[in-house]
GROMACS .gro file of C-alpha atoms in nm:
model
  343
    1UNK     CA    1  -6.853   0.134  -1.912
    2UNK     CA    2  -6.869  -0.045  -1.577
    3UNK     CA    3  -6.632  -0.314  -1.705
    4UNK     CA    4  -6.380  -0.049  -1.810
    5UNK     CA    5  -6.390   0.110  -1.462
    6UNK     CA    6  -6.330  -0.229  -1.297
    7UNK     CA    7  -6.035  -0.294  -1.530
    8UNK     CA    8  -5.889   0.048  -1.442
    9UNK     CA    9  -5.921  -0.034  -1.072
   10UNK     CA   10  -5.741  -0.367  -1.121
   11UNK     CA   11  -5.462  -0.199  -1.319
   12UNK     CA   12  -5.425   0.068  -1.050
   13UNK     CA   13  -5.395  -0.202  -0.782
   14UNK     CA   14  -5.133  -0.390  -0.987
   15UNK     CA   15  -4.930  -0.073  -1.041
   16UNK     CA   16  -4.952   0.009  -0.669
   17UNK     CA   17  -4.823  -0.339  -0.578
   18UNK     CA   18  -4.541  -0.318  -0.834
   19UNK     CA   19  -4.440   0.028  -0.707
   20UNK     CA   20  -4.448  -0.089  -0.346
   21UNK     CA   21  -4.232  -0.392  -0.426
   22UNK     CA   22  -3.987  -0.173  -0.618
   23UNK     CA   23  -3.956   0.069  -0.328
   24UNK     CA   24  -3.911  -0.221  -0.084
   25UNK     CA   25  -3.639  -0.369  -0.303
   26UNK     CA   26  -3.459  -0.036  -0.315
   27UNK     CA   27  -3.491   0.001   0.062
   28UNK     CA   28  -3.350  -0.346   0.125
   29UNK     CA   29  -3.065  -0.277  -0.116
   30UNK     CA   30  -2.989   0.050   0.065
   31UNK     CA   31  -2.979  -0.124   0.401
   32UNK     CA   32  -2.770  -0.417   0.278
   33UNK     CA   33  -2.491  -0.239   0.092
   34UNK     CA   34  -2.374   0.118   0.079
   35UNK     CA   35  -2.060   0.301  -0.022
   36UNK     CA   36  -1.978   0.651   0.095
   37UNK     CA   37  -1.792   0.935  -0.066
   38UNK     CA   38  -1.528   0.964   0.205
   39UNK     CA   39  -1.166   0.854   0.183
   40UNK     CA   40  -1.132   0.536   0.388
   41UNK     CA   41  -0.820   0.322   0.395
   42UNK     CA   42  -0.825   0.025   0.634
   43UNK     CA   43  -1.155   0.127   0.801
   44UNK     CA   44  -1.254  -0.004   1.145
   45UNK     CA   45  -1.575   0.074   1.333
   46UNK     CA   46  -1.709   0.088   1.686
   47UNK     CA   47  -2.016   0.229   1.861
   48UNK     CA   48  -2.031   0.422   2.188
   49UNK     CA   49  -2.372   0.530   2.307
   50UNK     CA   50  -2.570   0.649   2.006
   51UNK     CA   51  -2.265   0.732   1.794
   52UNK     CA   52  -2.058   0.523   1.555
   53UNK     CA   53  -1.687   0.602   1.523
   54UNK     CA   54  -1.477   0.515   1.221
   55UNK     CA   55  -1.095   0.502   1.231
   56UNK     CA   56  -0.882   0.486   0.915
   57UNK     CA   57  -0.523   0.507   0.798
   58UNK     CA   58  -0.421   0.870   0.762
   59UNK     CA   59  -0.225   1.156   0.910
   60UNK     CA   60  -0.260   1.113   1.284
   61UNK     CA   61  -0.519   0.836   1.219
   62UNK     CA   62  -0.835   0.969   1.056
   63UNK     CA   63  -1.156   0.971   1.261
   64UNK     CA   64  -1.520   1.006   1.150
   65UNK     CA   65  -1.845   0.989   1.348
   66UNK     CA   66  -2.206   0.914   1.257
   67UNK     CA   67  -2.543   0.863   1.422
   68UNK     CA   68  -2.673   0.627   1.154
   69UNK     CA   69  -2.370   0.482   0.966
   70UNK     CA   70  -2.477   0.691   0.665
   71UNK     CA   71  -2.386   1.055   0.723
   72UNK     CA   72  -2.024   1.079   0.837
   73UNK     CA   73  -1.860   1.381   1.000
   74UNK     CA   74  -1.482   1.427   1.005
   75UNK     CA   75  -1.329   1.457   1.352
   76UNK     CA   76  -0.986   1.561   1.476
   77UNK     CA   77  -0.724   1.288   1.423
   78UNK     CA   78  -0.600   1.078   1.714
   79UNK     CA   79  -0.247   1.223   1.702
   80UNK     CA   80  -0.175   1.591   1.638
   81UNK     CA   81   0.186   1.489   1.580
   82UNK     CA   82   0.369   1.161   1.552
   83UNK     CA   83   0.438   0.983   1.882
   84UNK     CA   84   0.795   1.049   1.997
   85UNK     CA   85   0.903   0.686   1.949
   86UNK     CA   86   0.765   0.683   1.592
   87UNK     CA   87   0.933   1.011   1.500
   88UNK     CA   88   1.262   0.867   1.624
   89UNK     CA   89   1.239   0.527   1.452
   90UNK     CA   90   1.061   0.636   1.132
   91UNK     CA   91   1.151   1.000   1.061
   92UNK     CA   92   1.048   0.972   0.696
   93UNK     CA   93   0.695   0.852   0.780
   94UNK     CA   94   0.588   1.185   0.924
   95UNK     CA   95   0.262   1.160   1.118
   96UNK     CA   96   0.110   0.882   0.908
   97UNK     CA   97  -0.010   0.594   1.125
   98UNK     CA   98  -0.138   0.286   0.946
   99UNK     CA   99  -0.409   0.023   0.967
  100UNK     CA  100  -0.578   0.105   1.301
  101UNK     CA  101  -0.788  -0.135   1.503
  102UNK     CA  102  -1.033  -0.021   1.773
  103UNK     CA  103  -1.175  -0.234   2.056
  104UNK     CA  104  -1.345  -0.188   2.393
  105UNK     CA  105  -1.212  -0.404   2.676
  106UNK     CA  106  -1.298  -0.370   3.046
  107UNK     CA  107  -1.413  -0.010   3.004
  108UNK     CA  108  -1.109   0.107   2.806
  109UNK     CA  109  -1.081   0.167   2.432
  110UNK     CA  110  -0.769   0.016   2.274
  111UNK     CA  111  -0.646   0.159   1.945
  112UNK     CA  112  -0.377  -0.052   1.779
  113UNK     CA  113  -0.188   0.094   1.484
  114UNK     CA  114   0.134   0.055   1.287
  115UNK     CA  115   0.414   0.274   1.160
  116UNK     CA  116   0.624   0.144   0.873
  117UNK     CA  117   0.883   0.215   0.608
  118UNK     CA  118   0.700   0.200   0.272
  119UNK     CA  119   0.786  -0.111   0.069
  120UNK     CA  120   0.984  -0.270   0.352
  121UNK     CA  121   0.902  -0.468   0.663
  122UNK     CA  122   1.075  -0.226   0.896
  123UNK     CA  123   0.751  -0.187   1.090
  124UNK     CA  124   0.621  -0.146   1.444
  125UNK     CA  125   0.281  -0.207   1.602
  126UNK     CA  126   0.183   0.010   1.897
  127UNK     CA  127  -0.128   0.083   2.104
  128UNK     CA  128  -0.301   0.389   2.249
  129UNK     CA  129  -0.590   0.389   2.496
  130UNK     CA  130  -0.876   0.618   2.590
  131UNK     CA  131  -1.154   0.604   2.849
  132UNK     CA  132  -1.405   0.743   2.599
  133UNK     CA  133  -1.442   0.819   2.229
  134UNK     CA  134  -1.659   1.125   2.291
  135UNK     CA  135  -1.440   1.436   2.237
  136UNK     CA  136  -1.669   1.653   2.451
  137UNK     CA  137  -1.613   1.433   2.758
  138UNK     CA  138  -1.365   1.552   3.025
  139UNK     CA  139  -1.228   1.195   3.026
  140UNK     CA  140  -1.133   1.213   2.657
  141UNK     CA  141  -0.756   1.173   2.621
  142UNK     CA  142  -0.549   0.940   2.406
  143UNK     CA  143  -0.258   0.785   2.596
  144UNK     CA  144   0.006   0.621   2.378
  145UNK     CA  145   0.172   0.313   2.528
  146UNK     CA  146   0.432   0.278   2.257
  147UNK     CA  147   0.556  -0.029   2.066
  148UNK     CA  148   0.431  -0.383   2.119
  149UNK     CA  149   0.617  -0.567   1.845
  150UNK     CA  150   0.844  -0.479   1.554
  151UNK     CA  151   0.978  -0.651   1.242
  152UNK     CA  152   1.312  -0.579   1.078
  153UNK     CA  153   1.399  -0.604   0.709
  154UNK     CA  154   1.647  -0.882   0.634
  155UNK     CA  155   1.582  -1.043   0.972
  156UNK     CA  156   1.210  -1.119   0.984
  157UNK     CA  157   1.005  -1.283   0.709
  158UNK     CA  158   0.683  -1.120   0.827
  159UNK     CA  159   0.559  -0.764   0.860
  160UNK     CA  160   0.442  -0.597   1.183
  161UNK     CA  161   0.144  -0.418   1.032
  162UNK     CA  162  -0.236  -0.456   1.017
  163UNK     CA  163  -0.286  -0.537   1.386
  164UNK     CA  164  -0.623  -0.677   1.494
  165UNK     CA  165  -0.719  -0.770   1.849
  166UNK     CA  166  -0.917  -1.089   1.910
  167UNK     CA  167  -1.016  -1.277   2.226
  168UNK     CA  168  -1.041  -1.654   2.244
  169UNK     CA  169  -1.319  -1.841   2.424
  170UNK     CA  170  -1.127  -1.813   2.752
  171UNK     CA  171  -1.098  -1.436   2.718
  172UNK     CA  172  -0.726  -1.454   2.637
  173UNK     CA  173  -0.617  -1.167   2.408
  174UNK     CA  174  -0.437  -1.233   2.081
  175UNK     CA  175  -0.309  -0.999   1.813
  176UNK     CA  176  -0.342  -1.098   1.446
  177UNK     CA  177  -0.106  -0.918   1.210
  178UNK     CA  178   0.083  -0.942   0.884
  179UNK     CA  179   0.125  -0.843   0.522
  180UNK     CA  180   0.300  -1.033   0.240
  181UNK     CA  181   0.632  -1.216   0.304
  182UNK     CA  182   0.537  -1.538   0.487
  183UNK     CA  183   0.189  -1.421   0.568
  184UNK     CA  184  -0.034  -1.363   0.867
  185UNK     CA  185   0.047  -1.450   1.226
  186UNK     CA  186  -0.127  -1.441   1.560
  187UNK     CA  187   0.059  -1.362   1.884
  188UNK     CA  188  -0.060  -1.390   2.242
  189UNK     CA  189  -0.085  -1.064   2.440
  190UNK     CA  190  -0.049  -1.010   2.812
  191UNK     CA  191  -0.351  -0.941   3.030
  192UNK     CA  192  -0.336  -0.561   2.997
  193UNK     CA  193  -0.324  -0.583   2.614
  194UNK     CA  194  -0.019  -0.356   2.583
  195UNK     CA  195   0.263  -0.609   2.537
  196UNK     CA  196   0.330  -0.961   2.414
  197UNK     CA  197   0.276  -1.240   2.665
  198UNK     CA  198   0.588  -1.406   2.803
  199UNK     CA  199   0.712  -1.651   2.699
  200UNK     CA  200   0.602  -1.547   2.352
  201UNK     CA  201   0.346  -1.761   2.168
  202UNK     CA  202   0.315  -1.725   1.790
  203UNK     CA  203   0.132  -1.914   1.513
  204UNK     CA  204   0.123  -1.864   1.137
  205UNK     CA  205  -0.244  -1.872   1.032
  206UNK     CA  206  -0.240  -1.768   0.663
  207UNK     CA  207   0.014  -1.747   0.383
  208UNK     CA  208   0.041  -1.786   0.007
  209UNK     CA  209   0.293  -1.931  -0.230
  210UNK     CA  210   0.625  -1.746  -0.244
  211UNK     CA  211   0.906  -1.798  -0.493
  212UNK     CA  212   1.213  -1.916  -0.306
  213UNK     CA  213   1.434  -1.700  -0.531
  214UNK     CA  214   1.291  -1.375  -0.392
  215UNK     CA  215   1.522  -1.175  -0.170
  216UNK     CA  216   1.432  -1.164   0.199
  217UNK     CA  217   1.371  -0.790   0.169
  218UNK     CA  218   1.123  -0.838  -0.119
  219UNK     CA  219   0.762  -0.838   0.007
  220UNK     CA  220   0.635  -1.025  -0.301
  221UNK     CA  221   0.372  -0.933  -0.557
  222UNK     CA  222   0.035  -1.049  -0.683
  223UNK     CA  223   0.184  -1.389  -0.767
  224UNK     CA  224   0.390  -1.418  -0.449
  225UNK     CA  225   0.291  -1.381  -0.084
  226UNK     CA  226  -0.015  -1.160  -0.158
  227UNK     CA  227  -0.213  -1.194   0.165
  228UNK     CA  228  -0.258  -0.932   0.435
  229UNK     CA  229  -0.493  -0.741   0.667
  230UNK     CA  230  -0.638  -1.014   0.893
  231UNK     CA  231  -0.955  -0.988   1.096
  232UNK     CA  232  -1.073  -1.265   1.332
  233UNK     CA  233  -1.449  -1.280   1.400
  234UNK     CA  234  -1.612  -1.530   1.635
  235UNK     CA  235  -1.953  -1.671   1.545
  236UNK     CA  236  -2.142  -1.985   1.645
  237UNK     CA  237  -1.844  -2.121   1.838
  238UNK     CA  238  -1.599  -2.088   1.549
  239UNK     CA  239  -1.330  -1.838   1.459
  240UNK     CA  240  -1.350  -1.685   1.110
  241UNK     CA  241  -1.030  -1.542   0.963
  242UNK     CA  242  -1.097  -1.277   0.701
  243UNK     CA  243  -0.800  -1.162   0.492
  244UNK     CA  244  -0.725  -0.968   0.175
  245UNK     CA  245  -0.562  -1.123  -0.130
  246UNK     CA  246  -0.382  -0.968  -0.428
  247UNK     CA  247  -0.290  -0.609  -0.512
  248UNK     CA  248  -0.416  -0.322  -0.301
  249UNK     CA  249  -0.349   0.050  -0.296
  250UNK     CA  250  -0.307   0.081  -0.674
  251UNK     CA  251  -0.619   0.274  -0.768
  252UNK     CA  252  -0.793   0.136  -1.078
  253UNK     CA  253  -0.515  -0.124  -1.110
  254UNK     CA  254  -0.607  -0.276  -0.771
  255UNK     CA  255  -0.723  -0.639  -0.773
  256UNK     CA  256  -0.772  -0.702  -0.402
  257UNK     CA  257  -1.051  -0.923  -0.268
  258UNK     CA  258  -1.167  -1.061   0.068
  259UNK     CA  259  -1.133  -1.432   0.151
  260UNK     CA  260  -1.215  -1.636   0.460
  261UNK     CA  261  -1.145  -1.959   0.645
  262UNK     CA  262  -1.260  -2.089   0.982
  263UNK     CA  263  -1.124  -2.283   1.276
  264UNK     CA  264  -1.223  -2.428   1.612
  265UNK     CA  265  -0.918  -2.260   1.767
  266UNK     CA  266  -0.799  -1.901   1.742
  267UNK     CA  267  -0.451  -2.025   1.651
  268UNK     CA  268  -0.585  -2.234   1.361
  269UNK     CA  269  -0.570  -2.422   1.141
  270UNK     CA  270  -0.817  -2.210   0.940
  271UNK     CA  271  -0.976  -2.411   0.659
  272UNK     CA  272  -1.169  -2.283   0.357
  273UNK     CA  273  -1.485  -2.436   0.207
  274UNK     CA  274  -1.277  -2.702   0.030
  275UNK     CA  275  -1.091  -2.794   0.345
  276UNK     CA  276  -0.769  -2.623   0.234
  277UNK     CA  277  -0.565  -2.458   0.512
  278UNK     CA  278  -0.523  -2.084   0.476
  279UNK     CA  279  -0.168  -2.136   0.600
  280UNK     CA  280  -0.096  -2.308   0.271
  281UNK     CA  281  -0.285  -2.081   0.032
  282UNK     CA  282  -0.645  -2.169   0.111
  283UNK     CA  283  -0.923  -1.913   0.125
  284UNK     CA  284  -1.287  -1.889   0.010
  285UNK     CA  285  -1.407  -1.573  -0.161
  286UNK     CA  286  -1.630  -1.340   0.041
  287UNK     CA  287  -1.639  -1.042  -0.195
  288UNK     CA  288  -1.435  -0.940  -0.499
  289UNK     CA  289  -1.413  -0.639  -0.723
  290UNK     CA  290  -1.594  -0.556  -1.045
  291UNK     CA  291  -1.563  -0.304  -1.329
  292UNK     CA  292  -1.682  -0.014  -1.113
  293UNK     CA  293  -1.486  -0.120  -0.807
  294UNK     CA  294  -1.182  -0.313  -0.934
  295UNK     CA  295  -1.040  -0.389  -0.591
  296UNK     CA  296  -1.198  -0.426  -0.247
  297UNK     CA  297  -1.054  -0.538   0.085
  298UNK     CA  298  -0.883  -0.452   0.412
  299UNK     CA  299  -1.202  -0.536   0.592
  300UNK     CA  300  -1.330  -0.556   0.947
  301UNK     CA  301  -1.643  -0.737   1.072
  302UNK     CA  302  -1.895  -0.634   1.340
  303UNK     CA  303  -2.230  -0.732   1.485
  304UNK     CA  304  -2.439  -0.415   1.510
  305UNK     CA  305  -2.807  -0.397   1.599
  306UNK     CA  306  -2.831  -0.776   1.564
  307UNK     CA  307  -2.678  -0.788   1.214
  308UNK     CA  308  -2.329  -0.872   1.091
  309UNK     CA  309  -2.155  -0.614   0.872
  310UNK     CA  310  -1.848  -0.614   0.652
  311UNK     CA  311  -1.667  -0.278   0.666
  312UNK     CA  312  -1.405  -0.236   0.394
  313UNK     CA  313  -1.241  -0.014   0.136
  314UNK     CA  314  -1.318  -0.015  -0.236
  315UNK     CA  315  -1.135   0.157  -0.521
  316UNK     CA  316  -1.377   0.376  -0.715
  317UNK     CA  317  -1.310   0.353  -1.090
  318UNK     CA  318  -1.532   0.658  -1.150
  319UNK     CA  319  -1.311   0.871  -0.921
  320UNK     CA  320  -0.959   0.790  -1.039
  321UNK     CA  321  -0.942   0.479  -0.823
  322UNK     CA  322  -0.968   0.660  -0.491
  323UNK     CA  323  -1.039   0.445  -0.189
  324UNK     CA  324  -1.395   0.478  -0.053
  325UNK     CA  325  -1.581   0.337   0.246
  326UNK     CA  326  -1.814   0.038   0.205
  327UNK     CA  327  -2.047  -0.098   0.475
  328UNK     CA  328  -2.233  -0.411   0.378
  329UNK     CA  329  -2.451  -0.663   0.555
  330UNK     CA  330  -2.308  -1.015   0.549
  331UNK     CA  331  -2.509  -1.310   0.419
  332UNK     CA  332  -2.444  -1.643   0.595
  333UNK     CA  333  -2.537  -1.959   0.403
  334UNK     CA  334  -2.682  -2.277   0.550
  335UNK     CA  335  -2.333  -2.414   0.612
  336UNK     CA  336  -2.221  -2.104   0.800
  337UNK     CA  337  -2.008  -1.942   0.529
  338UNK     CA  338  -2.015  -1.564   0.481
  339UNK     CA  339  -2.056  -1.378   0.152
  340UNK     CA  340  -2.122  -1.026   0.032
  341UNK     CA  341  -2.162  -0.847  -0.300
  342UNK     CA  342  -2.135  -0.501  -0.447
  343UNK     CA  343  -2.491  -0.482  -0.578
   0.00000   0.00000   0.00000
């Protein structure tokens, strides 16, 4: 009888340990990777005080806020109506501003965004600023500074969309941008971050193979020119260029994925794990889709509370391919290469 009681105690201890390990595993999984049931195209993130703010493509630029990066509350959009310059140049685009980027610089928040003609590279990147992101503050007011750079169909073989601000090690501001055609570029900005520096300084930092027979007005497809949505992240003295490959914005038919390369200079060259330049088609996989999430991408990267996070969109196969928000902790290997998964 005594032996049976001792065996029961040992079994109870083993079950307690197993249950504790299971709960810990679930907790770690929850902290490392989460998706959220909110529409999020081209999500970017920033924190002010104790509140996180999320900006996404949408009518007027969609805004969400959260205290814990888990429960998100919809806020009023940035623009109640299209900026006057956008309404004049792109009357068919309505009040849809694309691919925002949010940064804090010298006490001012800079919100870069694009307006474009769908399927063409008639596009313009502009910037708006605010002294605070807290709507209840008397200082809260978005001031639009208008266009910074534009691309024209038939003239330019790049697309002025997906702007992302990055500073080099000297504090000089640069704007990464681009989608399809001849790829992703970086351009130097002036000191107040609202215009290109003069004389202009440009570099091509990523591109993919493009059939020479394509018309100049043809953006390309999954087999031609499919690279877009750059994000430059500085870590351990190096610049990491994250970009999206392949087909986005096609619901369950999306095949997009996130790739990366790194460089000692913000203007490149950015090399992948195999030493291949991203300018000539190189790129190492960070995260790709699966059966449940066929396409993922259009990411941004942030260090928050001492951890690095990948913020991106994923197409939910269980919800007709709608784009949903993902926030995932990045794993860095011994050689300093980032990766993530959808587990």
